[in-house]
Each structure stands twice: as structure tokens, then as C-alpha cells.
Coordinates of C-alpha atoms in Angstrom, one line a residue:
M293 CA -8.2 -19.2 33.0
S294 CA -5.5 -21.6 32.6
V295 CA -7.1 -23.3 29.3
T296 CA -7.5 -19.8 28.2
W297 CA -4.1 -18.8 28.7
S298 CA -2.5 -22.1 27.0
R299 CA -5.0 -21.9 24.2
T300 CA -3.8 -18.4 23.6
R301 CA -0.2 -19.4 23.8
A302 CA -1.0 -22.0 21.0
I303 CA -2.4 -19.6 19.0
S304 CA 0.3 -17.4 19.2
R305 CA 3.0 -20.0 18.4
T306 CA 1.0 -21.1 15.3
E307 CA 0.8 -17.6 13.9
L308 CA 4.5 -17.5 14.5
R309 CA 5.2 -20.4 12.5
R310 CA 2.9 -19.5 9.9
R311 CA 4.6 -15.8 9.4
W312 CA 7.9 -17.5 9.6
R313 CA 6.9 -20.0 6.8
A314 CA 5.6 -17.3 4.9
I315 CA 8.8 -15.2 4.8
K316 CA 10.8 -18.1 4.1
A317 CA 8.6 -19.1 1.0
N318 CA 8.5 -15.7 -0.3
P319 CA 11.4 -14.0 -1.7
T320 CA 10.0 -10.9 -1.5
Q321 CA 9.0 -11.4 2.3
L322 CA 12.7 -12.0 2.6
L323 CA 13.8 -8.8 1.0
S324 CA 11.2 -7.0 3.0
L325 CA 12.7 -8.4 6.2
A326 CA 16.2 -7.8 5.3
V327 CA 15.1 -4.1 4.6
V328 CA 13.5 -3.7 7.8
S329 CA 16.2 -5.1 9.7
L330 CA 18.6 -2.7 8.1
F331 CA 16.4 0.0 9.1
F332 CA 15.8 -1.2 12.7
L333 CA 19.7 -1.7 13.4
P334 CA 20.2 2.0 13.0
M335 CA 17.4 2.7 15.5
A336 CA 18.2 0.3 17.9
V337 CA 21.6 2.4 18.4
G338 CA 20.3 5.8 17.3
I339 CA 17.3 5.8 19.9
P340 CA 19.5 5.0 23.1
A341 CA 22.1 7.4 21.8
G342 CA 19.8 10.2 21.2
A343 CA 18.3 9.6 24.7
Y344 CA 21.6 10.2 26.3
F345 CA 22.3 13.2 24.3
G346 CA 19.0 14.4 25.0
G347 CA 19.2 13.9 28.6
T348 CA 22.4 15.6 28.8
Y349 CA 20.8 18.8 26.9
L350 CA 18.2 18.9 29.5
V351 CA 20.0 19.1 32.4
S352 CA 22.5 21.7 30.9
G353 CA 19.7 24.1 30.5
E354 CA 20.3 24.3 26.7
V355 CA 16.6 23.3 26.0
S356 CA 14.8 26.5 26.3
T357 CA 11.2 24.9 26.6
P358 CA 11.7 21.5 28.0
I359 CA 8.1 20.9 28.9
F360 CA 6.9 21.9 25.6
R361 CA 9.4 19.7 23.9
L362 CA 8.7 16.6 26.0
R363 CA 5.1 16.9 25.7
Q364 CA 5.4 17.0 22.0
L365 CA 7.5 13.9 21.9
S366 CA 5.0 12.1 24.1
V367 CA 2.4 12.8 21.5
T368 CA 4.6 11.7 18.6
L369 CA 5.2 8.4 20.1
W370 CA 1.5 7.9 20.6
L371 CA 0.3 9.2 17.1
A372 CA 3.4 6.8 15.6
A373 CA 2.1 3.7 17.6
A374 CA -1.6 4.3 16.3
A375 CA -0.6 4.9 12.8
F376 CA 1.9 2.3 12.2
R377 CA 0.0 -0.8 13.6
G378 CA -3.4 0.7 13.3
F379 CA -4.2 -1.5 10.4
A380 CA -2.0 -4.3 11.4
T381 CA -2.8 -7.9 10.1
V382 CA -3.9 -8.8 13.7
L383 CA -7.6 -7.8 12.4
D384 CA -7.4 -10.1 9.3
P385 CA -5.5 -13.5 10.4
D386 CA -5.6 -16.3 8.0
R387 CA -8.4 -18.8 8.3
R388 CA -9.9 -16.6 10.7
D389 CA -13.6 -18.2 9.8
G390 CA -12.3 -21.7 10.5
L391 CA -10.5 -20.8 13.7
L392 CA -13.7 -19.2 15.1
T393 CA -15.6 -22.4 15.0
T394 CA -13.2 -24.1 17.3
I395 CA -12.2 -21.2 19.7
S396 CA -13.7 -18.0 20.7
H397 CA -13.1 -14.6 19.7
Q398 CA -11.3 -13.7 22.8
Q399 CA -8.8 -16.5 22.7
L400 CA -8.0 -15.8 19.1
I401 CA -7.7 -11.9 19.3
A402 CA -5.6 -12.4 22.5
G403 CA -3.3 -14.9 21.0
L404 CA -2.9 -12.5 17.9
L405 CA -2.2 -9.6 20.2
L406 CA 0.4 -11.5 22.1
T407 CA 1.9 -12.5 18.7
E408 CA 2.2 -8.7 18.2
A409 CA 3.8 -8.2 21.4
I410 CA 6.4 -10.7 20.7
I411 CA 7.3 -9.7 17.5
Y412 CA 7.3 -5.9 18.2
G413 CA 7.4 -5.4 21.6
V414 CA 10.2 -7.4 22.9
P415 CA 12.6 -5.7 20.5
A416 CA 11.0 -2.4 21.3
S417 CA 11.2 -3.0 24.9
L418 CA 15.0 -4.0 24.8
V419 CA 15.6 -0.7 22.9
V420 CA 13.5 1.6 25.3
A421 CA 15.1 0.0 28.1
A422 CA 18.4 0.9 26.9
A423 CA 17.3 4.5 26.1
A424 CA 16.0 4.6 29.6
V425 CA 19.2 3.6 31.4
L426 CA 21.1 6.2 29.2
F427 CA 18.8 9.0 29.8
A428 CA 19.0 8.2 33.6
V429 CA 22.9 8.1 33.4
A430 CA 22.7 11.3 31.4
V431 CA 20.4 13.4 34.1
G432 CA 22.0 11.5 37.0
S433 CA 18.8 10.3 38.5
V434 CA 18.1 6.3 39.0
L435 CA 14.4 7.0 39.2
A436 CA 14.5 8.2 35.5
A437 CA 15.1 4.9 34.1
P438 CA 12.0 3.1 35.4
T439 CA 9.8 6.4 34.6
V440 CA 10.8 6.7 30.9
F441 CA 10.3 3.1 30.4
V442 CA 7.0 2.8 32.1
S443 CA 5.8 6.0 30.1
V444 CA 7.1 5.1 27.0
G445 CA 5.4 2.0 27.5
L446 CA 2.0 3.5 28.3
L447 CA 2.2 5.5 25.1
V448 CA 3.0 3.1 22.5
S449 CA 0.4 0.6 24.3
T450 CA -2.4 3.0 24.3
G451 CA -1.5 4.2 20.9
F452 CA -1.4 0.9 19.3
L453 CA -4.9 -0.3 21.1
T454 CA -6.5 3.1 20.0
G455 CA -5.3 2.4 16.4
I456 CA -6.8 -1.0 16.5
G457 CA -9.8 0.6 17.7
V458 CA -10.1 3.2 15.2
A459 CA -9.7 0.4 12.5
L460 CA -12.1 -2.0 13.7
L461 CA -15.0 1.0 13.5
I462 CA -13.8 1.8 10.1
K463 CA -13.7 -2.0 9.2
T464 CA -17.1 -2.7 10.7
G465 CA -18.6 0.0 8.9
G466 CA -17.5 -1.1 5.7
A467 CA -18.5 -4.8 6.4
R468 CA -22.0 -3.6 7.8
S469 CA -23.3 -0.5 5.7
R470 CA -24.0 -0.8 2.2
L471 CA -23.3 2.9 1.6
L472 CA -20.0 2.8 3.2
R473 CA -19.1 -0.3 1.2
R474 CA -20.0 1.2 -1.8
F475 CA -17.6 4.2 -1.5
R476 CA -14.8 2.1 0.2
T477 CA -12.7 1.8 -2.8
A478 CA -13.0 5.8 -3.5
A479 CA -12.3 6.6 0.2
G480 CA -9.3 4.4 0.2
V481 CA -8.0 5.7 -3.0
T482 CA -8.3 9.4 -1.9
V483 CA -6.7 8.5 1.3
F484 CA -3.7 6.8 -0.2
I485 CA -3.3 9.8 -2.4
V486 CA -3.4 12.4 0.5
Y487 CA -1.1 10.2 2.3
M488 CA 1.5 10.1 -0.5
G489 CA 1.0 13.6 -1.0
V490 CA 1.8 14.6 2.5
F491 CA 5.1 12.9 2.4
L492 CA 6.2 13.8 -1.0
T493 CA 5.2 17.6 -0.6
G494 CA 7.1 17.7 3.0
S495 CA 3.7 18.8 4.6
V496 CA 4.2 16.3 7.5
G497 CA 4.5 19.3 9.8
A498 CA 1.3 21.0 8.6
V499 CA -0.5 18.0 9.5
L500 CA 1.1 17.1 12.9
D501 CA 1.0 20.7 14.0
P502 CA -2.7 20.7 14.7
L503 CA -2.7 17.2 16.4
Y504 CA 0.2 18.6 18.9
V505 CA -2.2 21.7 19.4
L506 CA -5.1 19.1 20.2
F507 CA -3.2 16.5 22.3
T508 CA -0.3 18.3 24.1
P509 CA -2.6 20.0 26.8
T510 CA -4.0 16.2 27.6
P511 CA -2.6 13.2 29.8
L512 CA -0.7 12.1 26.4
G513 CA 1.3 15.1 26.6
W514 CA 1.6 15.1 30.5
L515 CA 3.5 11.9 30.6
G516 CA 6.5 13.8 29.2
E517 CA 6.3 16.0 32.2
L518 CA 6.7 12.8 34.3
T519 CA 10.0 12.4 32.8
L520 CA 11.2 15.8 33.8
V521 CA 10.0 15.3 37.3
S522 CA 12.1 12.1 37.6
A523 CA 15.0 13.9 36.2
G524 CA 14.7 16.6 38.8
I525 CA 13.9 19.1 36.2
E526 CA 11.0 21.6 37.3
A527 CA 7.4 20.4 36.1
S528 CA 4.3 19.7 37.3
V529 CA 4.2 16.6 39.8
L530 CA 0.5 16.8 39.7
R531 CA 0.1 16.6 36.0
G532 CA 2.6 14.0 35.5
G533 CA 0.9 11.7 38.2
S534 CA -2.4 12.4 36.7
A535 CA -1.1 11.2 33.4
L536 CA 0.4 7.9 34.7
V537 CA -2.8 7.0 36.3
V538 CA -5.0 7.9 33.1
G539 CA -2.4 5.8 31.0
I540 CA -2.9 2.6 33.1
V541 CA -6.7 3.0 33.4
G542 CA -6.8 3.4 29.7
L543 CA -4.4 0.5 29.2
G544 CA -6.8 -1.6 31.5
V545 CA -10.1 -0.2 29.6
G546 CA -8.6 -0.4 26.0
L547 CA -8.2 -4.2 26.2
P548 CA -12.0 -5.1 27.0
V549 CA -13.2 -2.4 24.2
I550 CA -11.2 -4.2 21.7
N551 CA -12.7 -7.3 22.9
R552 CA -16.0 -6.1 22.4
L553 CA -15.3 -4.5 19.0
V554 CA -13.7 -7.5 17.4
P555 CA -16.9 -9.8 17.2
W556 CA -18.8 -6.8 15.7
F557 CA -16.1 -7.0 12.6
W558 CA -15.4 -10.7 12.6
Y559 CA -19.0 -11.8 12.7
A560 CA -20.3 -9.4 10.4
D561 CA -22.3 -11.1 7.4
G562 CA -21.9 -7.5 5.3
P563 CA -24.8 -6.0 3.5
E564 CA -27.4 -8.0 1.5
I565 CA -26.5 -7.5 -2.1
E566 CA -29.3 -7.3 -4.3
Q567 CA -29.2 -9.0 -7.6
S568 CA -30.3 -6.6 -10.6
T569 CA -30.5 -7.3 -14.4
S570 CA -29.1 -3.6 -14.8
S571 CA -25.5 -4.9 -14.0
S572 CA -25.6 -6.3 -17.5
T573 CA -26.1 -3.3 -19.4
G574 CA -22.2 -3.0 -20.0
D575 CA -22.2 -6.9 -21.0
S576 CA -24.8 -6.4 -23.8
R577 CA -23.0 -3.3 -25.3
L578 CA -19.9 -5.3 -25.7
S579 CA -21.8 -8.4 -26.7
G580 CA -22.8 -6.5 -29.9
L581 CA -19.2 -5.6 -30.7
L582 CA -17.2 -8.7 -29.4
P583 CA -17.3 -12.4 -29.3
Q584 CA -19.1 -13.6 -26.1
P585 CA -16.3 -15.3 -24.8
M586 CA -14.1 -12.2 -24.8
V587 CA -17.0 -10.1 -23.7
G588 CA -16.9 -12.8 -20.4
V589 CA -13.2 -12.2 -19.8
V590 CA -13.7 -8.4 -19.9
T591 CA -16.4 -8.5 -17.3
V592 CA -14.6 -10.7 -14.9
D593 CA -11.8 -8.5 -15.1
W594 CA -13.9 -5.5 -14.3
R595 CA -15.9 -7.0 -11.6
R596 CA -12.6 -8.6 -9.7
A597 CA -11.2 -5.0 -10.0
R598 CA -14.4 -3.6 -8.4
R599 CA -14.8 -5.9 -5.5
A600 CA -11.0 -6.2 -4.7
P601 CA -9.1 -3.2 -6.2
I602 CA -6.2 -4.0 -3.5
S603 CA -5.3 -6.5 -6.4
L604 CA -4.4 -3.8 -8.8
S605 CA -2.3 -1.7 -6.4
Y606 CA 0.8 -2.5 -8.3
A607 CA -0.5 -0.3 -11.3
V608 CA -0.4 2.7 -9.2
Y609 CA 3.6 2.4 -8.9
P610 CA 4.3 5.0 -11.9
L611 CA 2.1 7.8 -9.8
F612 CA 5.0 7.6 -7.5
L613 CA 7.2 9.2 -10.1
L614 CA 4.7 11.9 -10.9
M615 CA 4.0 13.3 -7.5
T616 CA 7.4 15.5 -7.4
P617 CA 7.1 16.9 -10.9
L618 CA 3.2 17.7 -10.0
V619 CA 4.3 19.4 -7.0
Q620 CA 7.0 21.6 -8.7
T621 CA 4.4 22.3 -11.3
I622 CA 2.1 23.5 -9.1
E623 CA 4.6 25.4 -7.5
T624 CA 5.8 27.2 -10.4
G625 CA 2.5 27.3 -12.4
T626 CA 4.0 26.3 -15.6
V627 CA 4.0 23.1 -17.3
G628 CA 7.2 21.4 -18.8
T629 CA 7.8 19.5 -21.7
G630 CA 9.1 16.6 -19.6
F631 CA 6.0 16.4 -17.4
V632 CA 4.0 15.8 -20.5
L633 CA 6.1 13.0 -21.3
L634 CA 6.4 11.4 -17.9
V635 CA 2.7 11.3 -18.0
A636 CA 2.4 9.7 -21.4
F637 CA 4.8 7.1 -20.2
S638 CA 3.1 6.5 -16.9
G639 CA -0.1 5.9 -18.9
I640 CA 1.3 3.7 -21.3
W641 CA 2.8 1.4 -18.4
I642 CA -0.2 1.4 -16.2
T643 CA -2.8 0.9 -19.3
G644 CA -0.3 -2.2 -20.1
V645 CA -0.2 -4.2 -16.6
L646 CA -3.8 -3.6 -15.4
F647 CA -5.0 -7.1 -16.2
T648 CA -2.6 -8.7 -18.6
L649 CA 0.8 -9.1 -16.8
N650 CA -0.2 -12.2 -15.0
I651 CA -3.1 -13.7 -17.6
V652 CA -2.8 -17.3 -16.4
G653 CA -1.7 -16.6 -12.8
N654 CA -5.0 -14.5 -12.1
E655 CA -7.2 -17.2 -12.7
G656 CA -6.7 -18.3 -9.4
A657 CA -9.0 -21.6 -8.4
V658 CA -11.1 -21.4 -11.6
L659 CA -8.0 -21.9 -13.9
P660 CA -8.9 -25.2 -15.0
S661 CA -12.3 -24.4 -16.1
T662 CA -11.0 -21.3 -17.8
L663 CA -8.5 -23.2 -20.0
L664 CA -11.2 -26.0 -20.8
A665 CA -13.4 -23.2 -22.2
S666 CA -13.6 -22.9 -26.0
S667 CA -11.5 -20.7 -27.7
S668 CA -9.7 -20.2 -24.4
G669 CA -6.5 -18.5 -25.8
R670 CA -8.1 -16.1 -28.1
A671 CA -10.6 -15.1 -25.6
I672 CA -8.5 -14.9 -22.4
V673 CA -5.4 -12.9 -24.3
G674 CA -7.9 -10.6 -26.2
G675 CA -10.3 -9.9 -23.3
H676 CA -7.6 -9.1 -20.9
I677 CA -6.1 -6.5 -23.4
L678 CA -9.6 -5.0 -24.0
A679 CA -10.3 -4.9 -20.2
G680 CA -7.2 -2.8 -19.5
T681 CA -7.0 -0.4 -22.8
L682 CA -10.8 0.5 -22.7
V683 CA -10.2 1.9 -19.3
G684 CA -6.5 3.1 -19.5
L685 CA -6.5 4.9 -23.0
P686 CA -9.4 7.1 -22.3
V687 CA -7.8 8.6 -19.2
T688 CA -4.3 8.5 -20.5
A689 CA -5.2 10.4 -23.7
G690 CA -7.3 12.8 -21.8
A691 CA -4.4 13.5 -19.6
V692 CA -1.8 13.9 -22.3
V693 CA -4.1 16.3 -24.3
L694 CA -5.0 18.5 -21.5
I695 CA -1.1 18.6 -20.0
G696 CA 0.1 18.9 -23.7
F697 CA -1.9 21.9 -24.6
L698 CA -0.6 23.8 -21.4
S699 CA 2.9 22.7 -22.1
P700 CA 5.3 24.4 -24.7
L701 CA 4.3 21.6 -27.4
S702 CA 2.9 22.7 -30.6
T703 CA -0.5 21.6 -31.6
I704 CA 0.7 19.2 -34.2
S705 CA 3.1 17.4 -31.3
V706 CA 0.5 17.4 -28.8
L707 CA -1.7 15.3 -31.4
S708 CA 1.2 13.2 -32.7
L709 CA 2.1 12.4 -29.1
T710 CA -1.4 11.6 -28.1
F711 CA -1.8 9.5 -31.1
G712 CA 1.5 7.7 -30.3
T713 CA 0.5 6.9 -26.7
L714 CA -2.7 5.4 -27.6
L715 CA -1.0 3.1 -30.2
V716 CA 1.8 2.3 -27.5
G717 CA -0.8 2.0 -24.9
T718 CA -2.6 -0.8 -26.6
A719 CA 0.9 -2.5 -27.7
A720 CA 2.0 -2.1 -24.3
A721 CA -1.1 -4.5 -23.0
A722 CA -0.4 -6.9 -25.7
I723 CA 3.3 -7.1 -24.9
A724 CA 2.6 -7.5 -21.2
T725 CA 0.2 -10.7 -22.1
G726 CA 3.4 -12.5 -23.6
I727 CA 5.4 -11.6 -20.7
G728 CA 2.7 -12.5 -17.9
A729 CA 2.4 -15.8 -19.7
A730 CA 6.4 -16.9 -19.8
L731 CA 6.7 -15.7 -16.2
P732 CA 3.2 -16.5 -14.2
R733 CA 2.5 -15.9 -10.6
Y734 CA -0.2 -18.4 -8.9
E735 CA 0.3 -17.8 -5.2
A736 CA -1.1 -14.7 -3.5
V737 CA 1.2 -12.7 -1.7
S738 CA 1.0 -9.6 0.7
V739 CA 0.3 -6.5 -0.7
S740 CA -0.2 -4.8 2.2
R741 CA 0.0 -5.3 6.2
S742 CA -3.4 -7.0 6.2
R743 CA -4.1 -8.1 2.6
K744 CA -2.9 -10.6 0.3
A745 CA -3.4 -10.9 -3.7
I746 CA -2.2 -12.6 -6.7
I747 CA 0.0 -9.9 -8.3
P748 CA 2.4 -10.2 -11.3
S749 CA 5.9 -11.8 -10.5
T750 CA 8.8 -9.3 -9.9
L751 CA 10.6 -10.7 -13.0
A752 CA 7.6 -9.8 -15.2
F753 CA 7.7 -6.3 -13.8
I754 CA 11.4 -6.1 -14.9
G755 CA 10.8 -7.6 -18.2
Y756 CA 7.8 -5.6 -18.9
S757 CA 9.4 -2.2 -17.8
L758 CA 12.6 -2.8 -20.0
V759 CA 10.5 -3.9 -23.1
I760 CA 8.2 -0.8 -22.8
G761 CA 11.1 1.6 -22.0
I762 CA 12.7 0.3 -25.5
V763 CA 9.4 0.7 -27.4
S764 CA 8.3 4.1 -26.0
L765 CA 11.8 5.6 -26.3
P766 CA 11.9 7.3 -29.9
L767 CA 8.3 8.5 -29.3
L768 CA 9.2 10.2 -26.0
L769 CA 12.7 11.4 -27.4
G770 CA 11.1 12.6 -30.5
H771 CA 8.8 14.8 -28.4
S772 CA 11.3 16.1 -26.2
R773 CA 11.9 19.8 -26.7
L774 CA 15.7 19.4 -25.9
V775 CA 16.5 16.2 -28.0
G776 CA 14.2 17.3 -30.7
Q777 CA 15.8 20.4 -31.2
W778 CA 19.5 19.1 -31.2
I779 CA 18.3 16.3 -33.7
S780 CA 16.4 19.3 -36.0
S781 CA 19.6 21.4 -35.8
I782 CA 21.8 18.4 -36.9
A783 CA 19.4 17.0 -39.4
G784 CA 18.0 20.2 -40.6
V785 CA 14.5 19.3 -40.1
S786 CA 11.7 20.8 -38.2
P787 CA 11.1 19.6 -34.6
V788 CA 7.6 18.5 -35.6
S789 CA 9.3 16.0 -38.2
V790 CA 11.4 14.5 -35.4
G791 CA 8.8 14.0 -33.3
L792 CA 6.6 12.4 -36.3
G793 CA 10.0 10.2 -37.1
G794 CA 10.0 9.2 -33.3
L795 CA 6.2 8.1 -33.7
A796 CA 6.9 6.1 -36.7
A797 CA 9.7 4.2 -35.0
T798 CA 7.8 3.4 -32.0
V799 CA 4.9 2.2 -34.0
I800 CA 7.2 -0.1 -35.8
L801 CA 8.7 -1.5 -32.6
A802 CA 5.2 -1.8 -30.8
A803 CA 3.7 -3.6 -33.7
A804 CA 6.6 -6.3 -33.9
F805 CA 6.9 -6.7 -29.9
S806 CA 3.1 -6.9 -29.4
L807 CA 2.3 -9.3 -32.4
V808 CA 5.0 -11.5 -31.3
S809 CA 4.0 -11.3 -27.6
A810 CA 0.3 -11.9 -28.2
L811 CA 0.9 -15.0 -30.3
Y812 CA 3.4 -16.4 -27.7
A813 CA 0.6 -15.6 -24.9
R814 CA -2.2 -17.4 -26.9
R815 CA 0.1 -20.4 -27.7
R816 CA 1.2 -20.7 -24.0
V817 CA -2.8 -20.5 -22.9
D818 CA -3.9 -23.2 -25.4
R819 CA -1.1 -25.5 -24.8
F820 CA -0.9 -24.9 -20.9
Q821 CA -0.5 -27.9 -18.7
F822 CA -0.8 -28.8 -15.0
D823 CA 2.5 -29.8 -13.4

């Protein structure tokens, strides 16, 4: 046992050092840590203060349904713990396969759980302890302090283990089942869209209400009654005591269950992948139209996206801007001109960044062989541009046409906006190649709590967004209803002419920027040298 504990501590120390080095080496991680710290500090003060005032309201009788409120608060804590760290990095540690050749999975998971307890558990325990003491002072009961501390500790601990268990079952199913693996990307995108839609539409309450109905009559809610009993407020001692016993037993059972689930995921070899010549059908279609080196780049881009869609997660950023206007459009039942223009710009931006904003850095370990290939610059630049435009342009054009005809825009304006969107979308991909070649990123960074990927640099995102904004501005302003009418009234021309003029200006800017950028990217690739 002492050897196991010493190895567990060694694993935890190593993991803590690794995370600290990753934070220091990555400016984005440092920024994220600063943001989390700014968010945590008000909570560290607000939670104890809220506990004090909440205790004051309880003893004064101002809370009309104290049992229901405390049950609801208990369930909220449990759900938050399960959701917050459910898909934590504890399930996907770095160099996992190498570690499992030297230590057992029990020691590894124990060390990782100890790391989680140190990073998150220690600060949370200090905050909860302060809240428990202030709550006890407010209700005038010494017994309330340890009761609140133990109750919150059990809720958070069991919630965290439950989230880990659910995540393990989902990940194991995706790793071992061919069917689940095939629909993993679609399921992840669906969950993400639903998740963002719930928050942006203010529907959190509608989601939580059924969960409250389900869990408040269970021991998860009864732990709240135990707090009332310790404060001298009328509540069920039997239910509170039973919840305490169930929580302790659940915590004792949860750790062995996690220990049994972990090897199912960590030692999963995954479903056997059958090789089929049918997968080359798309390649043969492109081969008849494009040079073979360029076809190879397009094919590799699409395969990488299919195998690791998380590496393109940055491309969905503009969709966040569309959520609120989309909700307003659904609520009002009318499509405004501004929404059409926002959809067009989002489609242009996404099409441009799909595969082109980090054309050299995306190659990773195969960069040397890629650069040594014949016609590398022409094939890489052109192939990445085609990989993004062949996917993004049809979707963008279809969305603009569909939404445009539902908006107040005239038919000619919709067609000119769609045509301009296609041209600027193609130019955006070419523009991104030069910016990506000038500001590459070679190292993988965290894109979620448990995944890393090589994504474009922050400076590349900023530079690309500024250039695309400048290029798209005449097109968007020319098709804006307010701006178009204002310009037409001043110049004495029709709004359609204003839109066509904006299209012409954007085409000129797009042609100039895209040509310079693509030529620069090709030269950078052809003359690339390793430091």
C-alpha cells in the first residue's frame, strides 16, 4: 500500500508540473488562467457572503419553502459538479500509453484524481469551509458548520464521480463500437449546438426544472434537509440522516466503480477499420479535374477533418454571433436584412479558415516530407484553398439564397449578394493562406478540457478577420437596406445599383488581396527552411 501511495503521489506531482509548464509556455493558457482567477475571486467572496445572508433569511422565516429551496440547492450543486468536470482531462492524460507500460491503471487514475483534488478540491474546500462557518454564525448553531461542509463535500464528490463515470461509458462506447464511432462527430456537433442554444436562448430553467422534479425527492435533495436540521429549523431528521449514509456509501462505491470502468476505455483498441477501395471514389473524381499533388492535399485535409473534427472547432466561432439573431428571427417570424448579411459574412469567414489559416503548421510531423514533394508550394496552397471552398461555398450560398428570399431584399439583390459571397469566400481562403504562412503555429494547444490540436495562431485570427472585414465591407454595406437607401437617396441611383457597386468594389479588393496573399504563401512554402 505504501508503494502504491508513493507512486500515486509521484504521478500527481508529475502531472502538476506538466500542467504548470504548459501554462507558462502558452500565452493563451496564461490568459485563460487569469480569466479563471478573476472569475474565482468574486466567487470566493460571494459564496461565503451568500451563505451568511441565506442563513439569516432562513432563521428569520423570510423563506416560505425552506425545505424545497435547500433541496433544489443541493441538486444544483450535484449537477454542477457532474457537468463541470465530467469530461475532464483526467480521462485523457498525456503519454497515457507509455505510462500504462510502467504502472497500473489503478495507480495512474489515483494520481490523476489526486491532482484534480489538489487543483480544484483544495480551493473549493477553503471557500466551502468559510461559507459553512458564516452560515453557522448566521443561524446560531455550531453544529451547522460541519454539517454544511460534509454535505457540500459529499454532493460535489459524488457528482464529480458520477460525471466521470458517465463520460467513461460514453467514451468507451465510442472507442469500442463501430456504429457509435461513425456517428460520434454528428452527436458531438448536435450536443454542442443544443448546449449553446440553451444558454443563448435563456432556456436553462426549462432544462433544469425536469431534473429538479426527478432528483429533489431523492437523497441528493435530502442532504439539504440535513442542513436545516443542524440549523434548528423543522425538517426530517430521518431523511437527512439517510441521505448522509447514502452519500458516504455512494462515495465509497464510486471510486471502485471508476477503477473498473477506466481500463475498459484506456485499454480499448477500437473497432477494426476495414480498408475499402470505395473510399477512393472522391479522389478519382477530383483526379480528372485537378493535378494529382493537389488532389492529395485536398484528400488529406478532408480525412484529417473526418478523423479529428475537434481540430476545426475554431471554424464555428462566427456561429455564436448568429445564435441571438436566429432566436430573434424565430420569435418574431420575420427575417431582417441584417441577418442575411450576417449569415453571408459568417459563411465567408468560415470558408476561409477551414484548412488555410495554418497551411504549414497543420502538417505537423509530416512537414518535412510535404515540403520535399514536387510542386509543394502550388499543391499545398491550391489544395488547401480547394478543400475549404468545395465544402464551405455550397453551404454558404445555399443559406444566403434561402434566407435572402425570405428577407425584404429584392431578387436581384439576393442574387448579387450570393454571387459576391461566392467570390469573397474563394478569396478569403486565398487570403488566409498568406496570413497563415506568415504567422504559423506548429505546436498543439488545448482546444477543450481534454483535447489538444494544432490550430491557427491568435495573431493569424486577428489579421485574417481584419482583412476579410475590409474586403467584405463594400459588399455588405451595398446590400444593407438602410445604407443602400441612404446612398441611393444621395447619389440619385436605385438601391440595386448601390448593391452592384458594392459588389464591384469588393471584387476588386478581393482580387488584389487574394492574389498577393496566395503568391506570398506559395513562395513561403517553396522557400521554407527549418530552424
